[in-house]
Amino acid sequence: MPVYDDGAGWTGKGARMPAPALTAEEIADLLKMEFPQAFYDGCGLSIERVRYGETRVRKEFHDKSLRPGGTISGPTMMELADFSMYVAVFSAIGRQPLAVTTNLSINFLRKPAKADLIADARLMKIGKRLAVGEVTIYSEGIPEPVAHVTATYSIPK
Amino acid sequence: MPVYDDGAGWTGKGARMPAPALTAEEIADLLKMEFPQAFYDGCGLSIERVRYGETRVRKEFHDKSLRPGGTISGPTMMELADFSMYVAVFSAIGRQPLAVTTNLSINFLRKPAKADLIADARLMKIGKRLAVGEVTIYSEGIPEPVAHVTATYSIPK
Amino acid sequence: MPVYDDGAGWTGKGARMPAPALTAEEIADLLKMEFPQAFYDGCGLSIERVRYGETRVRKEFHDKSLRPGGTISGPTMMELADFSMYVAVFSAIGRQPLAVTTNLSINFLRKPAKADLIADARLMKIGKRLAVGEVTIYSEGIPEPVAHVTATYSIPK
Amino acid sequence: MPVYDDGAGWTGKGARMPAPALTAEEIADLLKMEFPQAFYDGCGLSIERVRYGETRVRKEFHDKSLRPGGTISGPTMMELADFSMYVAVFSAIGRQPLAVTTNLSINFLRKPAKADLIADARLMKIGKRLAVGEVTIYSEGIPEPVAHVTATYSIPK
């Protein structure tokens, strides 16, 4: 579960983004406690970048995720998307009880390669009650995305 | 992996439904071959009913599906929905290469109980290229649904 | 804008549903004030049935809704779905400020006939913060649905 | 219906994009014929940029699109998203019969300002049977998006 934070600033379209509320390591520690089913030693997930409301997560390739025909399974990609959105939510709202996924919609775009998956998650809204974001998933080294996800989270008071 | 087929006829709103293209046991055999990652001995899934374009699948409760707080994980429910939609597609189009999920959208409605999950899947469209269906997931014994899924499948030529 | 309420009771799967919070006429009056862009004299919408969390709305066929090829436009169906969900929300939570649509997802299933559209809306969850429902849209007299919608509403405090 | 084409090249992540199959003016002419319900003189839509699989469309602000409380209506935004996706599909596959929307999912993120809407559409997949894209809608002059749409189109043979 290596954790990298390139620390680079991020500037939206004409907006100056604040620093992330937590570092990648702090988020990793939180998720090991809050989300142990997805994030545990040997799970193959690593948080590679954390900015405010934005993150990159890598999922190591394992043969056991393969479906017949050599495709990585849909649920593997949905779990990766959900996990990376949790990282993005923590990066924006900080140390709080786990938000609850209310909707997740995935479009499967291409057959993934036998390679690591890279998930780029980005929040589009961080409200008091709801956070909404999108995740684009790539096979490492291939520019066309394999899946795209939008998801909504209910933020506990 | 017990397989039950209650054999009951089904009549839509003013339309007489044809018989299913395959029995529950034939579909189970196909899915063991085509979808072994989800459907294997000990996976906890059983096909309880098969009609034309309609099915009920049960997922046995396991503690290992639990997230902290006692919730069954989202990916567990997405996998169950996807699996039950495959059963429904096979019940309508018969022995064909596996269709490909192109979109899956899930609304999480309530915290599931510590109980078996029951997935009722129903195709709304069976076209030449696309099949579209919905799945409602319940905790056994509780009338309010825990999740609702719509999904689209691309049917190979 | 005729308003019919067949007054029939409704019983869910093993659950006794309460009476609707408002009658069809009370809801129609509210929507004329709150949603005048969609619901005005001559708009062609009529509320045909109101139960607790459940409604049927009819949209009269107009040539001006047609797209080339004789199809009723997508936005016409999306507006009908959104309107019928508002009716369902009012039937459950009563006289409150207008809820806000947060997500609407539509699957277009078949080319509609040149006929009235019938929208059957049903809430699947009525929480304190969110209501989630589905709408199935039919062309009058044809049993197969032309579109299916799921939508989420944020309920103001 | 002014049509601008800034003609700028576009380069994806490591991929060199081809030129658009049609210019903005050619697409506008096609859409006036194929989609006259949405695109007619006085509709307020203008195609501001066309690249391969990518477009920007502007919708002029009109008071008549307002809902009570000063919000631009949801169907107005859905129609804008659908229209801009059609432009993007034509920019990639050229002069062909109109594709058919099979799914459209919209997240409403913020209350729009009383200002023009800007829709940035981008195809994520252009297959033989299906095209999938996303649209982000802004109020002019405000960096945070008001809505985000994903949509799928079935491409006729």
XYZ file of C-alpha atoms in Angstrom:
628
model
C 0.000 0.000 0.000
C 2.571 2.628 -0.963
C 1.327 6.188 -0.679
C 2.754 8.984 -2.789
C 1.820 12.617 -2.681
C 3.411 14.698 -5.366
C 2.316 17.794 -3.469
C 1.721 19.713 -6.655
C -0.698 22.610 -6.421
C -3.815 22.574 -8.526
C -5.667 25.447 -10.084
C -9.108 25.030 -11.574
C -10.603 27.110 -14.346
C -9.966 30.523 -12.881
C -10.271 29.254 -9.308
C -7.466 28.809 -6.781
C -7.908 25.453 -5.074
C -7.188 25.146 -1.355
C -4.687 22.599 -0.069
C -6.064 19.117 0.585
C -7.583 18.674 4.041
C -5.492 15.553 4.652
C -2.324 14.095 3.154
C -2.325 10.843 1.216
C -0.855 9.044 4.244
C -3.479 10.406 6.609
C -6.218 9.339 4.185
C -4.660 5.895 3.812
C -4.641 5.467 7.599
C -8.284 6.525 7.801
C -9.345 4.178 5.022
C -7.517 1.204 6.539
C -9.769 1.725 9.547
C -12.984 2.821 7.861
C -12.894 0.732 4.703
C -10.883 -2.395 5.610
C -12.794 -4.589 3.199
C -11.360 -2.660 0.248
C -8.109 -1.325 1.679
C -5.875 -3.835 3.434
C -2.308 -5.074 3.087
C -2.092 -6.971 -0.168
C -5.217 -5.433 -1.700
C -3.172 -3.958 -4.524
C -4.482 -0.403 -4.121
C -2.118 2.542 -3.767
C -2.957 6.237 -3.436
C -0.597 7.933 -5.879
C -1.737 11.540 -5.730
C -3.907 13.659 -3.481
C -4.988 17.212 -4.197
C -8.029 19.082 -2.986
C -11.015 17.074 -4.235
C -8.861 15.129 -6.646
C -6.891 11.925 -6.500
C -5.145 9.192 -8.486
C -5.349 5.607 -7.264
C -3.585 2.600 -8.784
C -4.879 -0.973 -8.670
C -2.225 -3.612 -9.310
C -3.045 -6.171 -11.948
C -3.899 -9.620 -10.605
C -4.843 -12.627 -12.678
C -7.613 -13.370 -10.203
C -9.524 -10.240 -11.257
C -9.790 -11.626 -14.772
C -13.023 -12.801 -16.298
C -13.019 -15.357 -19.093
C -11.705 -13.691 -22.201
C -9.141 -11.820 -20.177
C -11.296 -8.900 -19.055
C -10.946 -7.360 -15.616
C -14.333 -7.758 -13.940
C -16.847 -4.935 -13.697
C -17.131 -5.129 -9.899
C -13.333 -4.755 -9.635
C -13.594 -1.463 -11.512
C -16.635 -0.300 -9.538
C -14.808 -0.988 -6.271
C -11.759 0.930 -7.494
C -13.936 3.886 -8.511
C -15.761 3.919 -5.189
C -12.489 3.698 -3.279
C -10.882 6.542 -5.217
C -13.966 8.729 -4.683
C -13.657 8.144 -0.923
C -10.085 9.370 -1.108
C -11.252 12.481 -2.994
C -14.025 13.154 -0.463
C -11.583 12.889 2.471
C -9.156 15.195 0.664
C -11.870 17.857 0.609
C -13.799 17.477 3.855
C -11.153 15.980 6.139
C -11.482 13.645 9.069
C -15.178 12.822 9.269
C -17.305 9.722 9.506
C -17.460 7.815 6.250
C -19.787 9.332 3.662
C -22.413 6.991 2.200
C -22.566 6.192 -1.515
C -26.080 6.980 -2.744
C -25.622 6.523 -6.509
C -22.909 5.058 -8.703
C -23.213 4.933 -12.470
C -20.538 3.293 -14.609
C -20.038 3.218 -18.373
C -17.765 0.428 -19.551
C -15.913 1.814 -22.560
C -13.232 -0.658 -23.631
C -11.801 -4.031 -22.670
C -9.055 -3.349 -20.132
C -5.518 -4.527 -20.863
C -3.737 -7.037 -18.633
C -2.138 -4.154 -16.771
C -2.552 -2.006 -13.674
C -5.655 0.171 -13.547
C -5.260 3.896 -12.912
C -8.281 5.765 -11.497
C -8.402 9.561 -11.701
C -11.170 10.856 -9.424
C -12.345 14.432 -9.240
C -15.129 15.999 -7.192
C -17.478 18.264 -9.140
C -19.475 19.382 -6.121
C -18.755 19.410 -2.400
C -21.929 20.550 -0.712
C -23.066 20.338 2.883
C -25.201 17.285 2.226
C -23.934 15.811 -1.036
C -20.643 15.355 -2.858
C -20.669 14.459 -6.559
C -17.673 13.341 -8.563
C -16.436 11.520 -11.594
C -13.751 8.882 -12.030
C -12.009 7.965 -15.263
C -10.278 4.575 -15.257
C -7.369 3.743 -17.570
C -5.228 0.701 -18.240
C -1.680 1.812 -17.548
C 0.065 3.042 -20.674
C -3.071 3.339 -22.833
C -4.574 6.802 -23.371
C -8.196 5.786 -24.054
C -10.202 5.204 -20.870
C -11.659 1.768 -20.058
C -14.490 3.053 -17.859
C -16.084 6.245 -16.592
C -17.995 6.583 -13.341
C -20.116 9.278 -11.742
C -21.017 8.877 -8.084
C -22.894 10.738 -5.368
C -22.153 10.608 -1.654
C -24.307 11.687 1.255
C -22.199 13.498 3.831
C -23.182 12.789 7.435
C -23.745 15.792 9.693
C -25.549 -23.594 -5.933
C -29.084 -24.884 -5.678
C -31.304 -24.022 -8.629
C -35.053 -23.774 -8.326
C -37.536 -23.064 -11.061
C -41.044 -22.591 -9.819
C -42.248 -22.959 -13.384
C -45.015 -20.435 -12.903
C -46.258 -18.737 -16.019
C -45.964 -15.017 -16.335
C -48.196 -12.589 -18.139
C -47.187 -9.001 -18.671
C -49.530 -6.051 -18.985
C -51.756 -7.392 -21.725
C -48.954 -9.413 -23.296
C -48.504 -13.184 -23.218
C -44.889 -13.941 -22.381
C -43.128 -16.796 -24.147
C -41.498 -19.583 -22.179
C -37.915 -18.944 -21.066
C -35.285 -19.917 -23.647
C -33.390 -21.955 -21.060
C -34.206 -23.512 -17.708
C -32.595 -22.326 -14.489
C -30.308 -25.364 -14.524
C -29.195 -24.781 -18.111
C -28.453 -21.147 -17.274
C -26.550 -22.170 -14.149
C -24.401 -24.533 -16.210
C -23.684 -21.800 -18.754
C -22.770 -19.265 -16.085
C -20.436 -21.667 -14.293
C -18.491 -21.777 -17.549
C -18.897 -18.194 -18.746
C -18.822 -16.322 -15.467
C -16.734 -18.489 -13.118
C -15.423 -15.514 -11.177
C -18.914 -14.784 -9.868
C -20.546 -18.204 -10.016
C -18.615 -21.079 -8.453
C -19.226 -23.653 -5.761
C -19.387 -21.817 -2.463
C -20.109 -18.392 -3.998
C -23.428 -18.235 -2.182
C -25.506 -17.425 -5.263
C -28.562 -19.473 -6.196
C -30.973 -18.981 -9.078
C -34.400 -19.282 -7.490
C -36.725 -18.452 -10.378
C -36.446 -18.143 -14.138
C -39.139 -16.805 -16.420
C -38.833 -15.180 -19.816
C -36.668 -12.100 -19.215
C -37.163 -12.286 -15.472
C -35.354 -13.939 -12.623
C -34.855 -14.089 -8.865
C -31.379 -14.728 -7.482
C -30.449 -15.174 -3.830
C -27.096 -14.282 -2.291
C -26.378 -15.972 1.016
C -25.335 -13.718 3.842
C -21.639 -13.917 4.734
C -19.925 -11.898 7.430
C -17.040 -11.265 5.050
C -19.256 -9.105 2.819
C -19.760 -6.721 5.710
C -18.315 -3.265 5.828
C -17.678 -1.553 9.135
C -21.007 -0.586 10.630
C -22.471 -3.867 9.476
C -23.387 -2.855 5.927
C -23.066 -5.267 3.008
C -20.604 -3.668 0.599
C -21.715 -1.839 -2.525
C -19.615 -3.990 -4.895
C -21.272 -7.109 -3.426
C -24.662 -5.708 -4.452
C -23.430 -4.544 -7.862
C -22.027 -8.003 -8.567
C -25.309 -9.623 -7.528
C -27.259 -7.257 -9.792
C -24.966 -7.892 -12.746
C -25.153 -11.648 -12.213
C -28.950 -11.676 -12.007
C -29.199 -9.574 -15.174
C -27.047 -12.164 -16.987
C -29.506 -14.832 -15.904
C -32.386 -12.722 -17.247
C -30.606 -12.123 -20.563
C -29.936 -15.853 -21.023
C -33.573 -16.617 -20.173
C -34.617 -14.440 -23.109
C -31.995 -14.950 -25.803
C -30.762 -18.432 -24.988
C -27.387 -20.025 -25.502
C -25.191 -17.268 -26.899
C -21.815 -15.789 -26.128
C -21.835 -13.658 -23.035
C -23.358 -10.196 -23.501
C -21.196 -7.256 -22.422
C -22.306 -4.823 -19.706
C -22.141 -1.311 -21.136
C -23.782 0.664 -18.316
C -24.747 -0.097 -14.749
C -26.355 2.489 -12.484
C -27.154 1.706 -8.861
C -29.115 3.653 -6.254
C -28.389 2.595 -2.699
C -31.647 3.017 -0.801
C -31.280 1.573 2.684
C -28.747 -0.178 4.884
C -29.137 -3.909 4.228
C -29.954 -6.218 7.109
C -27.606 -9.030 8.161
C -29.589 -11.410 5.990
C -29.609 -12.988 2.545
C -30.026 -10.624 -0.383
C -32.804 -11.294 -2.901
C -32.392 -9.801 -6.393
C -35.410 -9.545 -8.675
C -34.245 -8.806 -12.228
C -36.489 -7.957 -15.138
C -35.640 -7.046 -18.728
C -37.431 -3.969 -20.070
C -36.078 -4.280 -23.588
C -34.585 -7.153 -25.546
C -33.415 -5.720 -28.853
C -31.057 -7.066 -31.457
C -28.148 -5.010 -30.176
C -29.068 -3.984 -26.648
C -30.876 -5.430 -23.661
C -31.960 -3.107 -20.826
C -33.220 -4.230 -17.450
C -33.750 -3.322 -13.841
C -32.952 -5.170 -10.646
C -34.469 -4.525 -7.235
C -32.496 -5.911 -4.298
C -34.092 -6.746 -0.957
C -32.888 -8.040 2.387
C -34.805 -11.237 2.991
C -37.953 -10.634 4.994
C -38.009 -6.843 4.617
C -40.394 -5.319 2.061
C -38.502 -2.066 1.373
C -35.714 -2.478 -1.197
C -32.065 -1.864 -0.264
C -30.903 -1.024 -3.772
C -32.175 -0.522 -7.322
C -30.122 -1.049 -10.458
C -30.627 -0.356 -14.147
C -28.187 -1.930 -16.580
C -27.595 -2.135 -20.321
C -25.986 -5.030 -22.162
C -24.585 -5.146 -25.675
C -25.594 -8.377 -27.367
C -22.905 -9.881 -29.624
C -23.932 -10.822 -33.167
C -55.698 19.899 -16.712
C -58.243 17.344 -15.533
C -57.377 15.656 -12.257
C -58.656 12.223 -11.386
C -58.069 10.320 -8.204
C -59.359 6.811 -8.241
C -58.943 6.725 -4.490
C -57.973 3.094 -4.516
C -55.928 1.921 -1.589
C -52.520 0.462 -2.225
C -50.678 -2.227 -0.363
C -47.011 -2.917 -0.962
C -45.256 -6.214 -0.532
C -46.411 -7.008 2.941
C -46.609 -3.355 3.946
C -49.748 -1.284 4.520
C -49.307 2.044 2.744
C -50.613 5.213 4.400
C -53.068 7.470 2.609
C -51.535 10.091 0.337
C -50.585 13.326 2.096
C -52.469 15.386 -0.491
C -55.179 14.690 -3.045
C -54.548 14.943 -6.771
C -56.336 18.292 -6.847
C -54.301 19.714 -3.989
C -51.111 18.587 -5.721
C -52.260 20.078 -9.017
C -52.888 23.420 -7.310
C -49.442 23.333 -5.705
C -47.708 22.470 -8.976
C -49.496 25.220 -10.897
C -47.861 27.618 -8.457
C -44.505 25.895 -7.921
C -43.858 24.478 -11.370
C -45.715 26.795 -13.776
C -43.215 26.229 -16.573
C -44.290 22.601 -16.849
C -47.847 22.717 -15.515
C -50.098 25.378 -17.019
C -53.423 25.452 -18.828
C -52.890 23.839 -22.192
C -49.711 21.993 -21.217
C -51.390 18.664 -21.886
C -50.493 17.117 -18.528
C -53.130 15.534 -16.314
C -52.701 13.782 -12.985
C -54.746 10.603 -13.320
C -53.989 8.804 -10.075
C -52.446 9.651 -6.732
C -51.576 7.164 -4.046
C -48.973 7.377 -1.301
C -45.647 7.773 -3.134
C -47.171 6.681 -6.419
C -48.834 8.443 -9.304
C -49.971 8.188 -12.920
C -49.650 11.232 -15.169
C -50.837 11.516 -18.769
C -49.268 13.742 -21.410
C -51.520 14.458 -24.394
C -50.032 13.810 -27.781
C -49.088 16.945 -29.743
C -47.521 17.015 -33.181
C -45.145 19.707 -31.967
C -43.401 17.249 -29.649
C -42.410 15.154 -32.647
C -38.876 14.847 -33.889
C -38.153 13.968 -37.493
C -39.107 10.354 -38.040
C -42.133 10.784 -35.842
C -40.484 10.272 -32.479
C -41.554 12.195 -29.390
C -38.483 14.100 -28.222
C -36.319 12.944 -25.352
C -36.681 16.194 -23.385
C -40.481 15.841 -23.607
C -40.197 12.470 -21.873
C -37.654 13.727 -19.338
C -39.942 16.615 -18.414
C -42.899 14.269 -18.039
C -40.857 11.959 -15.798
C -39.639 14.836 -13.645
C -43.158 16.227 -13.340
C -44.658 12.879 -12.342
C -41.926 12.375 -9.741
C -42.818 15.757 -8.232
C -46.398 14.577 -7.926
C -45.214 11.392 -6.198
C -42.999 13.344 -3.795
C -45.877 15.676 -2.829
C -48.157 12.664 -2.335
C -45.717 11.371 0.281
C -44.345 14.426 2.067
C -47.210 16.893 1.625
C -47.190 20.652 1.369
C -43.525 21.621 1.459
C -41.197 23.758 -0.608
C -40.305 22.179 -3.919
C -37.722 19.409 -3.702
C -34.676 19.779 -5.957
C -33.802 17.199 -8.611
C -30.223 16.055 -8.026
C -29.979 13.193 -10.531
C -32.142 11.977 -13.397
C -31.176 8.979 -15.501
C -33.290 7.900 -18.470
C -33.130 4.797 -20.656
C -34.901 5.193 -23.990
C -36.325 1.779 -24.802
C -38.555 2.051 -27.886
C -39.811 4.611 -30.360
C -43.007 6.048 -28.883
C -46.252 5.787 -30.853
C -48.140 8.881 -31.998
C -50.279 8.636 -28.896
C -50.605 10.009 -25.383
C -47.774 9.163 -23.001
C -48.607 7.540 -19.652
C -46.067 7.932 -16.828
C -46.255 5.638 -13.816
C -44.061 7.034 -11.035
C -43.250 5.272 -7.793
C -41.020 6.328 -4.910
C -38.578 3.670 -3.709
C -37.245 5.699 -0.805
C -38.586 8.660 1.111
C -35.873 9.709 3.512
C -35.358 12.894 5.492
C -32.890 14.272 2.979
C -33.435 12.301 -0.224
C -36.300 10.769 -2.150
C -35.556 8.230 -4.893
C -38.042 6.951 -7.410
C -38.572 5.362 -10.775
C -40.893 6.245 -13.633
C -41.958 3.949 -16.441
C -43.353 5.702 -19.526
C -45.740 4.010 -21.962
C -47.454 4.984 -25.189
C -51.154 4.593 -24.498
C -52.432 1.183 -25.495
C -49.018 -0.479 -25.883
C -47.769 -2.738 -23.090
C -44.007 -2.389 -23.684
C -42.529 0.735 -22.083
C -40.922 3.467 -24.206
C -38.652 4.818 -21.475
C -37.582 4.196 -17.882
C -36.304 6.851 -15.508
C -34.735 6.838 -12.064
C -34.439 10.142 -10.254
C -33.235 11.493 -6.927
C -34.590 14.560 -5.128
C -33.079 16.532 -2.295
C -35.751 17.424 0.233
C -35.348 20.879 1.792
C -35.461 21.113 5.582
C -27.544 30.634 -34.879
C -23.991 31.896 -35.247
C -21.424 29.172 -35.812
C -17.788 29.594 -34.855
C -14.988 27.140 -35.422
C -11.738 28.152 -33.859
C -10.036 25.434 -35.860
C -7.570 24.714 -33.103
C -5.990 21.294 -33.146
C -6.482 18.991 -30.227
C -4.192 16.413 -28.758
C -5.385 13.901 -26.208
C -3.279 12.203 -23.563
C -0.522 10.937 -25.789
C -2.826 10.538 -28.772
C -2.949 12.707 -31.881
C -6.572 13.452 -32.693
C -7.718 13.473 -36.306
C -9.410 16.525 -37.798
C -13.182 16.742 -37.283
C -15.221 14.927 -39.914
C -17.365 18.021 -40.525
C -16.998 21.726 -39.834
C -19.241 23.540 -37.374
C -21.223 25.004 -40.291
C -21.752 21.637 -41.944
C -22.927 20.208 -38.620
C -25.257 23.165 -38.057
C -26.809 22.595 -41.506
C -27.299 18.903 -40.757
C -28.875 19.592 -37.374
C -31.269 22.192 -38.755
C -32.609 19.398 -40.947
C -32.316 16.435 -38.600
C -33.115 18.057 -35.256
C -35.375 21.008 -36.109
C -37.241 20.794 -32.835
C -34.103 21.787 -30.935
C -32.183 23.758 -33.557
C -34.123 26.474 -35.385
C -33.764 30.192 -35.924
C -34.326 31.859 -32.598
C -33.633 28.752 -30.503
C -30.716 30.468 -28.841
C -28.211 27.683 -29.510
C -24.871 28.362 -31.177
C -22.047 25.937 -31.940
C -18.928 27.718 -30.753
C -16.217 25.126 -31.256
C -15.876 21.837 -33.094
C -12.947 19.458 -32.788
C -12.811 15.727 -33.353
C -15.307 14.267 -30.858
C -15.435 17.486 -28.890
C -17.573 20.604 -29.005
C -18.691 23.718 -27.171
C -22.291 24.892 -27.521
C -23.805 28.057 -26.065
C -27.432 28.494 -25.046
C -28.549 32.111 -24.767
C -30.249 33.060 -21.538
C -34.017 33.548 -21.835
C -36.340 34.454 -18.990
C -38.808 31.872 -20.274
C -36.436 29.037 -19.333
C -36.635 30.115 -15.706
C -38.382 28.127 -13.044
C -39.726 29.808 -9.943
C -36.816 30.862 -7.801
C -34.900 31.875 -10.890
C -33.492 28.476 -11.817
C -33.084 27.418 -15.435
C -35.216 24.297 -15.866
C -33.754 20.806 -15.862
C -35.213 19.885 -19.282
C -33.550 22.993 -20.763
C -30.186 21.677 -19.599
C -30.923 18.106 -20.705
C -31.868 19.349 -24.169
C -28.681 21.417 -24.376
C -26.591 18.407 -23.329
C -28.282 16.132 -25.862
C -27.853 18.709 -28.614
C -24.162 19.233 -27.881
C -23.570 15.477 -27.847
C -25.142 15.258 -31.315
C -22.669 17.875 -32.503
C -19.795 15.853 -31.016
C -21.024 12.629 -32.641
C -21.275 14.299 -36.058
C -17.787 15.763 -35.606
C -16.459 12.224 -35.239
C -18.520 10.045 -37.570
C -19.547 12.583 -40.220
C -22.633 12.754 -42.373
C -24.787 9.824 -41.257
C -28.365 9.313 -40.176
C -29.064 10.668 -36.720
C -27.794 8.485 -33.903
C -30.355 7.503 -31.266
C -29.952 8.446 -27.599
C -30.181 5.277 -25.527
C -29.250 6.628 -22.092
C -28.836 10.086 -20.601
C -27.876 10.628 -16.982
C -27.645 14.112 -15.502
C -26.346 15.340 -12.150
C -27.567 18.790 -11.211
C -24.728 20.386 -9.266
C -25.558 24.043 -8.626
C -28.270 26.581 -9.289
C -27.452 28.192 -12.639
C -26.930 31.948 -12.823
C -29.182 34.165 -14.955
C -26.642 33.915 -17.754
C -25.905 31.980 -20.924
C -25.199 28.282 -20.499
C -21.974 26.852 -21.966
C -21.912 23.107 -22.714
C -18.584 21.369 -23.234
C -19.176 17.918 -24.756
C -16.545 15.258 -25.265
C -16.840 11.733 -26.618
C -15.130 9.074 -24.530
C -15.832 6.227 -26.930
C -16.707 6.108 -30.602
C -17.410 2.482 -31.426
C -19.160 0.875 -34.369
C -22.408 0.511 -32.475
C -22.208 2.913 -29.557
C -20.823 6.345 -28.799
C -20.450 7.449 -25.162
C -19.685 10.960 -24.016
C -19.869 13.456 -21.227
C -21.043 17.052 -21.128
C -20.193 19.630 -18.491
C -22.517 22.644 -18.359
C -21.440 26.016 -16.957
C -23.089 29.366 -16.406
C -21.019 31.847 -18.378
C -18.324 33.437 -16.271
C -18.541 30.995 -13.340
C -15.899 28.255 -13.054
C -17.929 25.684 -11.090
C -20.184 23.532 -13.300
C -23.974 23.625 -12.914
C -24.595 20.165 -14.337
C -22.786 17.099 -15.636
C -24.217 14.630 -18.127
C -23.151 11.263 -19.483
C -24.985 9.926 -22.518
C -24.894 6.918 -24.826
C -25.903 6.894 -28.492
C -26.671 3.954 -30.746
C -25.103 4.487 -34.149
C -27.217 3.238 -37.058
C -25.523 0.978 -39.609
